[in-house]
Tab-separated table of C-alpha atoms in Angstrom:
chain	number	residue	atom	x	y	z
A	1016	MET	CA	-17.115	17.624	-28.770
A	1017	ARG	CA	-17.740	13.909	-29.345
A	1018	LYS	CA	-14.066	13.279	-28.692
A	1019	LEU	CA	-14.249	15.171	-25.383
A	1020	ILE	CA	-17.372	13.264	-24.328
A	1021	GLY	CA	-15.614	10.014	-25.224
A	1022	LEU	CA	-12.592	10.933	-23.115
A	1023	PHE	CA	-14.867	11.926	-20.230
A	1024	LEU	CA	-16.719	8.608	-20.374
A	1025	LEU	CA	-13.404	6.758	-20.597
A	1026	GLY	CA	-12.236	8.574	-17.449
A	1027	LEU	CA	-15.422	7.584	-15.614
A	1028	LEU	CA	-14.956	3.976	-16.725
A	1029	PHE	CA	-11.367	4.028	-15.420
A	1030	ILE	CA	-12.480	5.331	-12.024
A	1031	ALA	CA	-15.278	2.765	-11.821
A	1032	CYS	CA	-12.942	-0.114	-12.725
A	1033	SER	CA	-9.953	1.000	-10.662
A	1034	LYS	CA	-9.196	-1.147	-7.639
A	1035	LYS	CA	-6.764	1.385	-6.220
A	1036	ILE	CA	-7.410	3.780	-3.362
A	1037	GLU	CA	-5.226	6.878	-3.236
A	1038	ILE	CA	-4.113	8.215	0.162
A	1039	GLU	CA	-3.085	11.758	0.971
A	1040	GLY	CA	-2.978	13.358	4.396
A	1041	THR	CA	-1.032	14.972	7.208
A	1042	VAL	CA	-0.613	14.387	10.937
A	1043	LYS	CA	0.484	17.628	12.559
A	1044	GLY	CA	3.248	17.189	15.121
A	1045	GLY	CA	3.774	13.513	14.301
A	1046	SER	CA	7.085	11.699	14.679
A	1047	PRO	CA	8.955	10.977	11.416
A	1048	LEU	CA	9.375	7.392	12.667
A	1049	GLU	CA	5.626	6.750	12.917
A	1050	ARG	CA	4.023	4.771	10.108
A	1051	LEU	CA	0.491	4.747	8.750
A	1052	GLU	CA	-0.856	1.270	8.053
A	1053	ILE	CA	-4.153	0.180	6.515
A	1054	THR	CA	-5.727	-3.288	6.745
A	1055	GLU	CA	-9.051	-4.652	5.527
A	1056	ALA	CA	-11.228	-4.563	8.670
A	1057	SER	CA	-13.555	-7.386	7.648
A	1058	GLY	CA	-10.900	-9.788	6.414
A	1059	VAL	CA	-10.012	-13.040	8.095
A	1060	ALA	CA	-6.397	-13.013	9.338
A	1061	THR	CA	-5.578	-10.282	6.822
A	1062	LEU	CA	-2.173	-8.712	6.236
A	1063	PRO	CA	-1.557	-4.958	5.890
A	1064	LEU	CA	-2.437	-3.499	2.492
A	1065	ILE	CA	-0.124	-0.500	2.824
A	1066	ASN	CA	2.436	0.818	5.276
A	1067	ILE	CA	3.854	4.287	4.581
A	1068	GLY	CA	5.762	7.043	6.322
A	1069	ALA	CA	5.476	10.819	5.998
A	1070	ASP	CA	7.729	12.814	3.681
A	1071	GLU	CA	9.923	15.707	4.850
A	1072	LYS	CA	6.851	17.971	4.903
A	1073	GLY	CA	4.876	15.587	7.092
A	1074	LYS	CA	2.595	14.391	4.275
A	1075	PHE	CA	1.527	10.776	3.779
A	1076	THR	CA	1.102	9.840	0.124
A	1077	GLY	CA	0.494	6.432	-1.398
A	1078	SER	CA	-2.003	3.998	-2.895
A	1079	PHE	CA	-3.048	0.393	-2.459
A	1080	GLU	CA	-5.068	-2.259	-4.241
A	1081	ALA	CA	-8.393	-2.475	-2.419
A	1082	PRO	CA	-9.916	-5.983	-2.302
A	1083	LYS	CA	-13.426	-4.465	-2.216
A	1084	ASN	CA	-15.562	-1.536	-1.105
A	1085	GLY	CA	-15.891	-1.732	2.655
A	1086	MET	CA	-14.474	-1.032	6.068
A	1087	TYR	CA	-10.741	-0.483	6.530
A	1088	LEU	CA	-8.654	-0.247	9.679
A	1089	LEU	CA	-6.137	2.592	9.980
A	1090	SER	CA	-3.289	2.184	12.486
A	1091	TYR	CA	-0.888	4.899	13.596
A	1092	GLY	CA	1.160	5.399	16.740
A	1093	GLY	CA	-0.338	2.370	18.469
A	1094	GLN	CA	-3.922	3.597	17.917
A	1095	GLN	CA	-6.592	2.364	15.489
A	1096	ASN	CA	-9.801	3.525	13.840
A	1097	ILE	CA	-12.064	2.296	11.041
A	1098	PHE	CA	-13.568	3.983	8.015
A	1099	PHE	CA	-15.439	3.098	4.820
A	1100	LEU	CA	-13.652	3.310	1.467
A	1101	LYS	CA	-14.567	2.525	-2.116
A	1102	ARG	CA	-12.332	1.428	-4.933
A	1103	GLY	CA	-11.210	4.345	-7.078
A	1104	GLN	CA	-11.560	6.870	-4.249
A	1105	LYS	CA	-8.990	9.320	-2.972
A	1106	PHE	CA	-8.826	9.251	0.813
A	1107	GLU	CA	-7.817	12.691	2.114
A	1108	PHE	CA	-7.385	13.250	5.833
A	1109	GLN	CA	-5.927	15.601	8.443
A	1110	GLY	CA	-5.057	14.826	12.038
A	1111	VAL	CA	-3.010	15.877	15.035
A	1112	ALA	CA	-0.463	13.665	16.800
A	1113	GLY	CA	-1.738	12.509	20.163
A	1114	THR	CA	-5.358	12.201	19.031
A	1115	PHE	CA	-4.898	10.709	15.544
A	1116	PRO	CA	-6.436	8.396	14.393
A	1117	THR	CA	-9.038	8.403	17.176
A	1118	GLU	CA	-9.938	11.852	15.904
A	1119	PHE	CA	-9.281	13.165	12.419
A	1120	THR	CA	-11.057	14.892	9.560
A	1121	ILE	CA	-11.846	13.529	6.120
A	1122	LYS	CA	-12.241	15.572	2.970
A	1123	GLY	CA	-13.139	14.748	-0.607
A	1124	ASP	CA	-15.139	11.836	-2.005
A	1125	ALA	CA	-14.778	9.679	1.130
A	1126	TYR	CA	-16.490	12.394	3.207
A	1127	ALA	CA	-20.200	11.508	2.862
A	1128	ASN	CA	-20.049	7.827	3.864
A	1129	ASN	CA	-17.777	8.472	6.832
A	1130	GLU	CA	-19.783	11.451	8.063
A	1131	PHE	CA	-22.792	9.134	8.030
A	1132	LEU	CA	-20.832	6.508	10.016
A	1133	LYS	CA	-19.742	9.078	12.571
A	1134	GLU	CA	-23.288	10.285	13.262
A	1135	ALA	CA	-24.745	6.762	13.109
A	1136	GLN	CA	-22.261	5.556	15.719
A	1137	LYS	CA	-23.082	8.538	17.924
A	1138	ALA	CA	-26.802	7.762	17.661
A	1139	LEU	CA	-26.173	4.107	18.505
A	1140	LEU	CA	-24.170	4.940	21.631
A	1141	GLU	CA	-26.726	7.493	22.852
A	1142	ARG	CA	-29.620	5.077	22.407
A	1143	THR	CA	-28.022	1.925	23.857
A	1144	LYS	CA	-26.663	3.629	26.965
A	1145	ARG	CA	-30.275	4.136	28.062
A	1146	VAL	CA	-30.829	0.369	28.193
A	1147	ASP	CA	-30.130	-1.486	31.448
A	1148	ILE	CA	-29.699	-5.097	30.296
A	1149	MET	CA	-29.913	-6.653	33.761
A	1150	GLN	CA	-33.035	-4.670	34.642
A	1151	GLU	CA	-34.788	-5.604	31.402
A	1152	LEU	CA	-33.791	-9.257	31.756
A	1153	GLN	CA	-35.230	-9.427	35.284
A	1154	LYS	CA	-38.624	-8.593	33.757
A	1155	GLY	CA	-38.404	-11.710	31.606
A	1156	GLU	CA	-36.962	-12.748	28.285
A	1157	GLU	CA	-40.039	-11.652	26.335
A	1158	ASN	CA	-39.605	-8.149	27.746
A	1159	PHE	CA	-35.898	-8.232	26.847
A	1160	VAL	CA	-36.780	-9.152	23.248
A	1161	ALA	CA	-39.406	-6.394	23.058
A	1162	VAL	CA	-36.977	-3.766	24.334
A	1163	PHE	CA	-34.182	-4.708	21.929
A	1164	THR	CA	-36.600	-5.046	19.002
A	1165	LYS	CA	-37.685	-1.484	19.706
A	1166	VAL	CA	-34.060	-0.323	19.947
A	1167	GLN	CA	-33.254	-2.005	16.636
A	1168	ASN	CA	-36.235	-0.495	14.840
A	1169	GLU	CA	-35.565	3.006	16.186
A	1170	LEU	CA	-31.895	2.919	15.236
A	1171	GLU	CA	-32.511	1.491	11.765
A	1172	LYS	CA	-34.981	4.309	11.123
A	1173	LYS	CA	-32.387	6.820	12.379
A	1174	PHE	CA	-29.738	5.269	10.125
A	1175	ASP	CA	-32.083	5.667	7.128
A	1176	GLU	CA	-32.557	9.355	7.966
A	1177	LEU	CA	-28.817	9.961	8.363
A	1178	ALA	CA	-28.032	8.121	5.119
A	1179	GLU	CA	-30.506	10.358	3.287
A	1180	LYS	CA	-29.101	13.474	4.945
A	1181	HIS	CA	-25.519	12.712	3.936
A	1182	LYS	CA	-26.291	10.960	0.649
A	1183	ALA	CA	-24.450	7.890	1.909
A	1184	ASP	CA	-24.141	4.846	-0.329
A	1185	LYS	CA	-26.567	1.979	0.148
A	1186	GLU	CA	-23.764	-0.462	0.929
A	1187	VAL	CA	-22.484	1.569	3.901
A	1188	LEU	CA	-26.039	1.896	5.226
A	1189	GLN	CA	-26.512	-1.871	4.977
A	1190	TRP	CA	-23.167	-2.417	6.707
A	1191	LYS	CA	-24.178	-0.216	9.638
A	1192	LYS	CA	-27.518	-1.988	10.047
A	1193	ALA	CA	-25.727	-5.344	10.055
A	1194	ASP	CA	-23.235	-3.913	12.560
A	1195	LEU	CA	-26.193	-3.109	14.824
A	1196	ARG	CA	-27.513	-6.668	14.482
A	1197	THR	CA	-24.143	-8.215	15.346
A	1198	GLY	CA	-23.885	-5.890	18.336
A	1199	ILE	CA	-27.225	-7.119	19.688
A	1200	LEU	CA	-26.318	-10.727	18.897
A	1201	SER	CA	-23.088	-10.421	20.887
A	1202	VAL	CA	-25.138	-9.590	23.998
A	1203	ILE	CA	-27.342	-12.693	23.813
A	1204	PRO	CA	-24.719	-15.327	24.855
A	1205	GLN	CA	-23.967	-13.120	27.875
A	1206	VAL	CA	-27.675	-12.982	28.672
A	1207	ILE	CA	-27.966	-16.777	28.492
A	1208	MET	CA	-24.898	-17.190	30.709
A	1209	MET	CA	-26.409	-14.806	33.304
A	1210	LYS	CA	-29.677	-16.770	33.247
A	1211	LYS	CA	-27.772	-20.019	33.854
A	1212	GLN	CA	-26.015	-18.485	36.830
A	1213	THR	CA	-29.057	-16.783	38.379
A	1214	SER	CA	-31.314	-19.797	37.882
A	1215	GLY	CA	-28.699	-22.241	39.123
A	1216	ASN	CA	-29.510	-24.428	36.101
A	1217	PRO	CA	-26.433	-25.121	33.903
A	1218	ASN	CA	-28.739	-26.766	31.313
A	1219	TYR	CA	-30.968	-23.706	31.008
A	1220	LYS	CA	-32.477	-23.196	27.552
A	1221	PRO	CA	-33.628	-19.739	26.387
A	1222	HIS	CA	-37.318	-18.905	25.964
A	1223	LYS	CA	-38.710	-19.399	22.444
A	1224	SER	CA	-39.148	-15.637	21.996
A	1225	LEU	CA	-35.429	-15.060	22.629
A	1226	ALA	CA	-34.407	-17.960	20.382
A	1227	ASP	CA	-36.639	-16.679	17.566
A	1228	PHE	CA	-35.237	-13.143	17.955
A	1229	GLU	CA	-31.693	-14.502	17.847
A	1230	ASN	CA	-32.433	-16.430	14.643
A	1231	LYS	CA	-34.100	-13.422	13.025
A	1232	LEU	CA	-31.027	-11.277	13.696
A	1233	GLN	CA	-28.982	-13.813	11.726
A	1234	ASP	CA	-30.777	-13.418	8.411
A	1235	ASN	CA	-28.130	-13.648	5.662
A	1236	SER	CA	-25.630	-15.102	8.123
A	1237	ASP	CA	-22.990	-15.816	5.478
A	1238	GLU	CA	-22.827	-12.120	4.641
A	1239	LEU	CA	-22.443	-11.318	8.335
A	1240	LEU	CA	-19.556	-13.800	8.473
A	1241	LYS	CA	-17.755	-12.151	5.568
A	1242	GLU	CA	-18.183	-8.552	6.707
A	1243	HIS	CA	-18.317	-8.574	10.510
A	1244	PRO	CA	-15.569	-10.122	12.689
A	1245	LEU	CA	-17.823	-9.575	15.717
A	1246	TYR	CA	-20.276	-12.098	14.273
A	1247	ARG	CA	-17.493	-14.679	14.061
A	1248	GLN	CA	-16.727	-14.036	17.739
A	1249	TYR	CA	-20.419	-14.491	18.503
A	1250	LEU	CA	-20.510	-17.887	16.768
A	1251	LEU	CA	-17.378	-19.016	18.594
A	1252	SER	CA	-18.894	-18.020	21.922
A	1253	LYS	CA	-22.005	-20.055	21.088
A	1254	ILE	CA	-20.043	-23.249	20.473
A	1255	SER	CA	-17.159	-22.814	22.930
A	1256	ASP	CA	-18.673	-24.958	25.727
A	1257	ASP	CA	-19.457	-27.812	23.343
A	1258	PHE	CA	-15.976	-27.617	21.834
A	1259	GLN	CA	-14.394	-27.826	25.289
A	1260	LYS	CA	-16.406	-30.971	26.014
A	1261	PHE	CA	-15.352	-32.404	22.646
A	1262	VAL	CA	-11.674	-31.752	23.440
A	1263	GLU	CA	-11.936	-33.387	26.864
A	1264	LYS	CA	-13.668	-36.409	25.333
A	1265	ASN	CA	-11.049	-36.869	22.608
A	1266	GLN	CA	-7.957	-35.795	24.526
A	1267	GLY	CA	-5.176	-38.378	24.476
A	1268	LYS	CA	-6.814	-40.651	21.885
A	1269	VAL	CA	-4.782	-39.302	18.960
A	1270	GLU	CA	-2.191	-36.535	19.012
A	1271	GLN	CA	-3.910	-33.673	17.186
A	1272	SER	CA	-3.453	-29.936	16.886
A	1273	THR	CA	-6.053	-27.496	18.191
A	1274	THR	CA	-7.118	-26.752	14.613
A	1275	GLN	CA	-7.525	-30.424	13.648
A	1276	LEU	CA	-9.644	-31.019	16.753
A	1277	PHE	CA	-11.716	-27.955	15.882
A	1278	VAL	CA	-12.202	-29.125	12.277
A	1279	ASP	CA	-13.324	-32.553	13.506
A	1280	PHE	CA	-15.689	-30.867	15.953
A	1281	LEU	CA	-17.205	-28.683	13.217
A	1282	LYS	CA	-18.023	-31.727	11.079
A	1283	GLY	CA	-20.731	-32.576	13.578
A	1284	ARG	CA	-22.238	-29.068	13.632
A	1285	LYS	CA	-24.920	-29.372	10.971
A	1286	GLU	CA	-26.389	-25.968	11.838
A	1287	LEU	CA	-23.250	-24.201	10.575
A	1288	THR	CA	-22.811	-23.470	6.877
A	1289	GLN	CA	-19.587	-24.323	5.055
A	1290	THR	CA	-18.840	-20.588	4.908
A	1291	ALA	CA	-19.081	-20.403	8.700
A	1292	LYS	CA	-16.781	-23.404	9.068
A	1293	ASP	CA	-14.248	-21.840	6.676
A	1294	TYR	CA	-14.098	-18.514	8.495
A	1295	LEU	CA	-14.028	-20.038	11.972
A	1296	THR	CA	-11.324	-22.541	11.010
A	1297	ALA	CA	-9.219	-19.715	9.552
A	1298	PHE	CA	-9.637	-17.744	12.765
A	1299	ILE	CA	-8.460	-20.676	14.909
A	1300	ILE	CA	-5.419	-21.284	12.686
A	1301	ALA	CA	-4.395	-17.618	12.847
A	1302	GLN	CA	-4.895	-17.380	16.599
A	1303	TYR	CA	-3.463	-20.663	17.828
A	1304	GLU	CA	-1.226	-22.269	15.198
A	1305	LEU	CA	0.823	-19.632	13.386
A	1306	SER	CA	4.074	-18.232	14.717
A	1307	GLN	CA	7.664	-17.714	13.604
A	1308	ASN	CA	8.454	-20.927	15.514
A	1309	THR	CA	6.113	-23.078	13.426
A	1310	THR	CA	8.068	-26.221	12.484
A	1311	GLU	CA	8.437	-27.566	8.941
A	1312	ASP	CA	6.209	-30.506	9.855
A	1313	ASN	CA	3.492	-28.259	11.281
A	1314	LYS	CA	3.645	-25.958	8.259
A	1315	LYS	CA	3.029	-28.910	5.963
A	1316	LYS	CA	0.155	-30.161	8.121
A	1317	LEU	CA	-1.407	-26.693	8.203
A	1318	ASN	CA	-1.032	-26.268	4.451
A	1319	ASP	CA	-2.697	-29.653	3.854
A	1320	LEU	CA	-5.492	-28.811	6.298
A	1321	ILE	CA	-6.127	-25.419	4.645
A	1322	GLU	CA	-6.188	-27.065	1.200
A	1323	LYS	CA	-8.528	-29.851	2.266
A	1324	GLU	CA	-10.900	-28.253	4.770
A	1325	ILE	CA	-11.340	-24.619	3.657
A	1326	LYS	CA	-13.575	-24.417	0.589
A	1327	ASP	CA	-13.932	-20.641	0.165
A	1328	THR	CA	-11.303	-19.624	-2.413
A	1329	SER	CA	-10.585	-16.161	-0.988
A	1330	VAL	CA	-10.226	-17.478	2.581
A	1331	LYS	CA	-7.982	-20.314	1.376
A	1332	GLU	CA	-5.707	-17.908	-0.542
A	1333	SER	CA	-5.518	-15.514	2.415
A	1334	MET	CA	-4.565	-18.319	4.796
A	1335	LYS	CA	-1.893	-19.737	2.481
A	1336	LYS	CA	-0.362	-16.296	2.102
A	1337	LEU	CA	-0.453	-15.759	5.862
A	1338	LEU	CA	1.157	-19.175	6.417
A	1339	PHE	CA	4.020	-18.193	4.109
A	1340	VAL	CA	4.492	-14.711	5.613
A	1341	ILE	CA	4.465	-15.926	9.221
A	1342	GLY	CA	5.953	-19.396	8.760
A	1343	GLY	CA	8.527	-18.421	6.158
A	1344	PHE	CA	10.355	-20.534	3.605
A	1345	SER	CA	11.059	-24.224	3.929
A	1346	LYS	CA	14.635	-25.351	4.457
A	1347	GLY	CA	16.350	-26.241	1.193
A	1348	GLU	CA	14.221	-23.983	-1.018
A	1349	GLU	CA	16.066	-21.923	-3.596
A	1350	ALA	CA	16.153	-18.298	-2.426
A	1351	PRO	CA	13.936	-16.277	-4.816
A	1352	LYS	CA	15.743	-14.072	-7.310
A	1353	ALA	CA	15.037	-10.380	-6.789
A	1354	THR	CA	17.103	-7.362	-7.800
A	1355	LEU	CA	18.594	-5.072	-5.167
A	1356	LYS	CA	20.570	-1.820	-5.412
A	1357	THR	CA	23.816	-0.831	-3.725
A	1358	THR	CA	24.583	2.635	-2.330
A	1359	ASP	CA	26.213	3.626	-5.635
A	1360	GLY	CA	23.026	2.786	-7.549
A	1361	LYS	CA	24.302	-0.427	-9.149
A	1362	SER	CA	22.236	-3.605	-9.395
A	1363	PHE	CA	23.067	-6.296	-6.876
A	1364	SER	CA	22.088	-9.966	-6.928
A	1365	LEU	CA	22.235	-12.471	-4.095
A	1366	ASP	CA	23.692	-14.923	-6.614
A	1367	SER	CA	26.959	-12.996	-6.284
A	1368	GLN	CA	27.197	-14.195	-2.689
A	1369	LYS	CA	27.213	-17.916	-3.502
A	1370	GLY	CA	30.267	-19.849	-2.362
A	1371	LYS	CA	29.861	-18.778	1.264
A	1372	PRO	CA	26.859	-18.871	3.594
A	1373	THR	CA	25.053	-15.523	3.538
A	1374	LEU	CA	23.207	-13.718	6.311
A	1375	LEU	CA	20.410	-11.386	5.176
A	1376	VAL	CA	19.591	-8.616	7.654
A	1377	THR	CA	16.293	-6.896	6.762
A	1378	TYR	CA	15.527	-3.523	8.338
A	1379	ALA	CA	14.269	0.032	7.800
A	1380	SER	CA	15.272	3.387	9.291
A	1381	TRP	CA	12.044	3.443	11.320
A	1382	THR	CA	12.643	0.038	12.979
A	1383	PRO	CA	12.249	0.669	16.758
A	1384	MET	CA	15.502	0.843	18.773
A	1385	LEU	CA	17.472	0.168	15.590
A	1386	GLN	CA	20.569	2.273	16.289
A	1387	GLU	CA	20.450	2.128	20.079
A	1388	ILE	CA	20.186	-1.641	20.629
A	1389	ASN	CA	19.421	-3.869	17.655
A	1390	MET	CA	22.199	-3.096	15.184
A	1391	PRO	CA	25.045	-2.875	17.746
A	1392	ILE	CA	24.133	-6.386	18.900
A	1393	ILE	CA	23.981	-7.630	15.316
A	1394	LYS	CA	27.382	-6.034	14.640
A	1395	GLN	CA	28.973	-8.020	17.463
A	1396	MET	CA	27.471	-11.208	16.093
A	1397	VAL	CA	28.579	-10.380	12.508
A	1398	ASP	CA	32.120	-9.546	13.636
A	1399	PHE	CA	32.428	-13.014	15.118
A	1400	TYR	CA	31.257	-14.854	11.973
A	1401	LYS	CA	32.537	-12.474	9.258
A	1402	SER	CA	35.449	-14.695	8.149
A	1403	LYS	CA	32.989	-17.453	7.266
A	1404	PHE	CA	29.897	-15.485	6.177
A	1405	ASN	CA	28.776	-12.935	3.626
A	1406	VAL	CA	26.352	-10.391	5.080
A	1407	VAL	CA	23.821	-8.287	3.158
A	1408	TYR	CA	21.915	-5.518	4.978
A	1409	ILE	CA	18.673	-5.068	3.007
A	1410	ASN	CA	16.894	-1.778	3.566
A	1411	PHE	CA	13.125	-1.277	3.067
A	1412	ASP	CA	12.768	2.497	3.415
A	1413	ASP	CA	10.226	4.253	1.202
A	1414	THR	CA	12.859	6.000	-0.937
A	1415	GLU	CA	16.355	5.291	-2.222
A	1416	ALA	CA	17.519	8.625	-0.812
A	1417	GLN	CA	16.454	7.573	2.691
A	1418	PHE	CA	18.243	4.230	2.222
A	1419	LYS	CA	21.503	5.990	1.346
A	1420	LYS	CA	21.162	8.344	4.285
A	1421	THR	CA	20.368	5.517	6.711
A	1422	SER	CA	23.067	3.100	5.559
A	1423	SER	CA	25.703	5.842	5.579
A	1424	ALA	CA	24.898	6.797	9.180
A	1425	LEU	CA	24.094	3.327	10.525
A	1426	LEU	CA	26.406	0.826	8.854
A	1427	LYS	CA	29.746	2.598	8.950
A	1428	GLY	CA	32.377	0.024	9.932
A	1429	TYR	CA	30.014	-2.930	9.487
A	1430	HIS	CA	31.184	-6.004	7.605
A	1431	GLY	CA	28.970	-6.725	4.590
A	1432	THR	CA	27.044	-5.069	1.764
A	1433	PRO	CA	24.300	-2.442	2.247
A	1434	ALA	CA	21.543	-2.979	-0.351
A	1435	TYR	CA	18.168	-1.448	-1.122
A	1436	ALA	CA	14.935	-3.203	-2.070
A	1437	GLU	CA	13.727	-0.615	-4.550
A	1438	GLY	CA	10.214	0.443	-3.601
A	1439	GLY	CA	10.602	-0.562	0.052
A	1440	LEU	CA	7.676	-2.624	1.284
A	1441	ASN	CA	6.168	-2.479	-2.217
A	1442	SER	CA	9.323	-3.901	-3.812
A	1443	GLU	CA	9.671	-7.114	-5.778
A	1444	PHE	CA	11.937	-8.397	-3.002
A	1445	ALA	CA	9.331	-7.719	-0.290
A	1446	LYS	CA	6.667	-9.609	-2.247
A	1447	LYS	CA	8.865	-12.638	-2.981
A	1448	TYR	CA	10.236	-12.858	0.561
A	1449	GLY	CA	6.989	-12.058	2.394
A	1450	ILE	CA	8.397	-8.902	4.026
A	1451	TYR	CA	5.991	-6.693	5.980
A	1452	ALA	CA	6.675	-3.890	8.446
A	1453	PHE	CA	6.214	-6.158	11.480
A	1454	LYS	CA	9.046	-8.409	10.204
A	1455	LEU	CA	11.670	-5.645	10.198
A	1456	ALA	CA	12.714	-6.028	13.801
A	1457	PRO	CA	15.351	-6.438	12.197
A	1458	GLY	CA	14.812	-9.782	10.472
A	1459	LEU	CA	17.523	-12.421	9.995
A	1460	LEU	CA	17.493	-15.014	7.207
A	1461	VAL	CA	20.372	-17.407	6.495
A	1462	LEU	CA	21.254	-18.850	3.071
A	1463	ASP	CA	23.707	-21.693	2.604
A	1464	LYS	CA	26.712	-21.448	0.263
A	1465	GLU	CA	24.537	-22.621	-2.668
A	1466	GLY	CA	22.024	-19.825	-2.134
A	1467	LYS	CA	19.336	-22.036	-0.623
A	1468	ILE	CA	17.273	-21.330	2.487
A	1469	ALA	CA	19.188	-22.724	5.462
A	1470	GLY	CA	16.533	-22.193	8.134
A	1471	PRO	CA	13.547	-20.116	9.260
A	1472	SER	CA	13.509	-16.349	9.716
A	1473	PHE	CA	14.706	-15.097	13.106
A	1474	TYR	CA	14.187	-11.812	14.951
A	1475	ASN	CA	16.581	-12.252	17.863
A	1476	PRO	CA	20.295	-12.832	17.153
A	1477	GLY	CA	20.614	-14.516	20.536
A	1478	GLU	CA	17.946	-17.114	19.830
A	1479	GLN	CA	19.387	-20.573	20.471
A	1480	GLU	CA	18.306	-22.050	17.134
A	1481	PHE	CA	19.762	-19.096	15.200
A	1482	VAL	CA	23.134	-19.344	16.973
A	1483	LYS	CA	23.143	-23.105	16.397
A	1484	LEU	CA	22.519	-22.579	12.671
A	1485	MET	CA	25.264	-19.953	12.366
A	1486	ASP	CA	27.714	-22.206	14.225
A	1487	GLN	CA	26.819	-25.174	12.032
A	1488	LEU	CA	27.376	-23.318	8.737
A	1489	SER	CA	30.509	-21.510	9.881
A	1490	GLY	CA	32.202	-24.282	11.844
A	1491	LEU	CA	32.669	-21.815	14.712
A	1492	LYS	CA	31.323	-21.823	18.260
A	1493	ALA	CA	29.846	-18.493	19.340
A	1494	PRO	CA	30.109	-17.192	22.913
A	1495	GLU	CA	27.215	-15.290	24.453
A	1496	ILE	CA	27.490	-11.664	23.328
A	1497	SER	CA	26.186	-8.600	25.111
A	1498	GLN	CA	26.044	-4.876	24.439
A	1499	ASP	CA	25.721	-2.414	27.305
A	1500	GLY	CA	24.258	-5.082	29.529
A	1501	VAL	CA	21.790	-6.283	26.895
A	1502	SER	CA	22.404	-9.985	26.276
A	1503	LEU	CA	21.819	-11.679	22.968
A	1504	GLN	CA	19.649	-14.068	24.904
A	1505	ASN	CA	17.158	-11.262	25.523
A	1506	ASP	CA	14.049	-11.049	23.376
A	1507	LEU	CA	14.132	-8.231	20.878
A	1508	LEU	CA	11.108	-6.843	19.183
A	1509	SER	CA	9.107	-9.617	17.514
A	1510	PRO	CA	6.083	-9.343	15.194
A	1511	PRO	CA	2.607	-9.272	16.748
A	1512	ALA	CA	0.307	-12.284	16.446
A	1513	SER	CA	-1.979	-12.089	13.452
A	1514	GLY	CA	-5.680	-12.214	13.875
A	1515	GLU	CA	-8.878	-10.366	13.601
A	1516	THR	CA	-8.974	-6.592	13.678
A	1517	PRO	CA	-10.981	-4.894	16.459
A	1518	PRO	CA	-13.873	-2.544	15.780
A	1519	ALA	CA	-13.405	1.147	16.472
A	1520	GLU	CA	-15.333	4.370	16.277
A	1521	ALA	CA	-15.893	6.000	12.908
A	1522	PRO	CA	-13.619	8.991	12.201
A	1523	LYS	CA	-14.579	12.628	12.437
A	1524	THR	CA	-15.183	14.149	9.036
A	1525	GLU	CA	-15.202	17.572	7.499
A	1526	LYS	CA	-16.425	19.067	4.253
């Protein structure tokens, strides 16, 4: 008996300490090409935590390391929704294509918190739609404060009742109350702007009652910064006019990036905490500085700025990782060693390709327009350079069986070696090369004959800089190539800009 109790307690300890969240669910009628992706909703410029496809029975199964208990964003078929998850939980869901993930049901141990969120969001929408902001504002700012104080108190009381009803965790209740506060805060800059316009006074200052209410809503502001992207947007809206004046004043004095100007501007904002400056700086970098076209010089400047100006360790690490994933390797770096597999199951190393320049083509069976447009264009390009280049087509499907099926159907007659990154997007290769789903467009990376990085990653084989690099390493001069009227100079699918994740309604849940 003691042994059984010990094993039981050990199991509880494992669950409590586990950082993993298990996923299991189905989307009825969904396309086999659609992927389910989960991202931390409160993170700053976060990257996807998991990206998985359905098996032959339409079931999604997987797990990911959760950075914390909190809100997570689920994306599928171009739609998004948020939900609350805890480390060690199993997230079970069911949905129907066309409405998923706007509508879906949750079962199991994630049920209670998300049922609470669903009803809390419904209560919030029903209560706030009865408030006419313009009408209340016309009665004076003190009246506006009184009305929204009443709304806040009523909804917080309702949230308490719903949390008790569903036995929701304290942390999800606190999150929803803070979500309410950030929602009210986001209205206030709009109110002040309306007062400036209606009064005809651009220097209008809000009444003390409104200013005090605004400050009260920001109790524990650093926690709001960490958990609520909407609060970051609120802070940016508060300082945007002053920042614009700062830019105009300093424009032309010294050539500076948007981020460096913003950092210099923030140094004079004594009312902002260092945490606020860290999160806002990270937001500006992600929105305005990072792209696949970031130059080597800019990457170095950004890395130095992140190291020097961002003090929060987690934000700094996230931004450095994002800089690597979006900006890629630096020219001349040794290509990381990572094992691949060929179609016959044998190990394959990129070292075997040294002696000639090597083109790495990264893709997956679910890459949009892969067979119809992307690969035929790449084939034409490869056929031109094949006497001077090795080519390796690296597949990132979820299973080795799918890789074999895809490469057999897709790459017949192609010059080069089909290879599999075992584990797909969770593979050692994906981690070392910064491969995520949005980079499989397909992606193109060139190594020189010594196995070193020859240039940045590309996503369009007709891009001028890519063609120039291929010509330089091969000694050839490529003509413009087209396939069925689609020119290599056309833009193919490129990864979306990284940034903050938008809020969405809580999911439907079911016992």
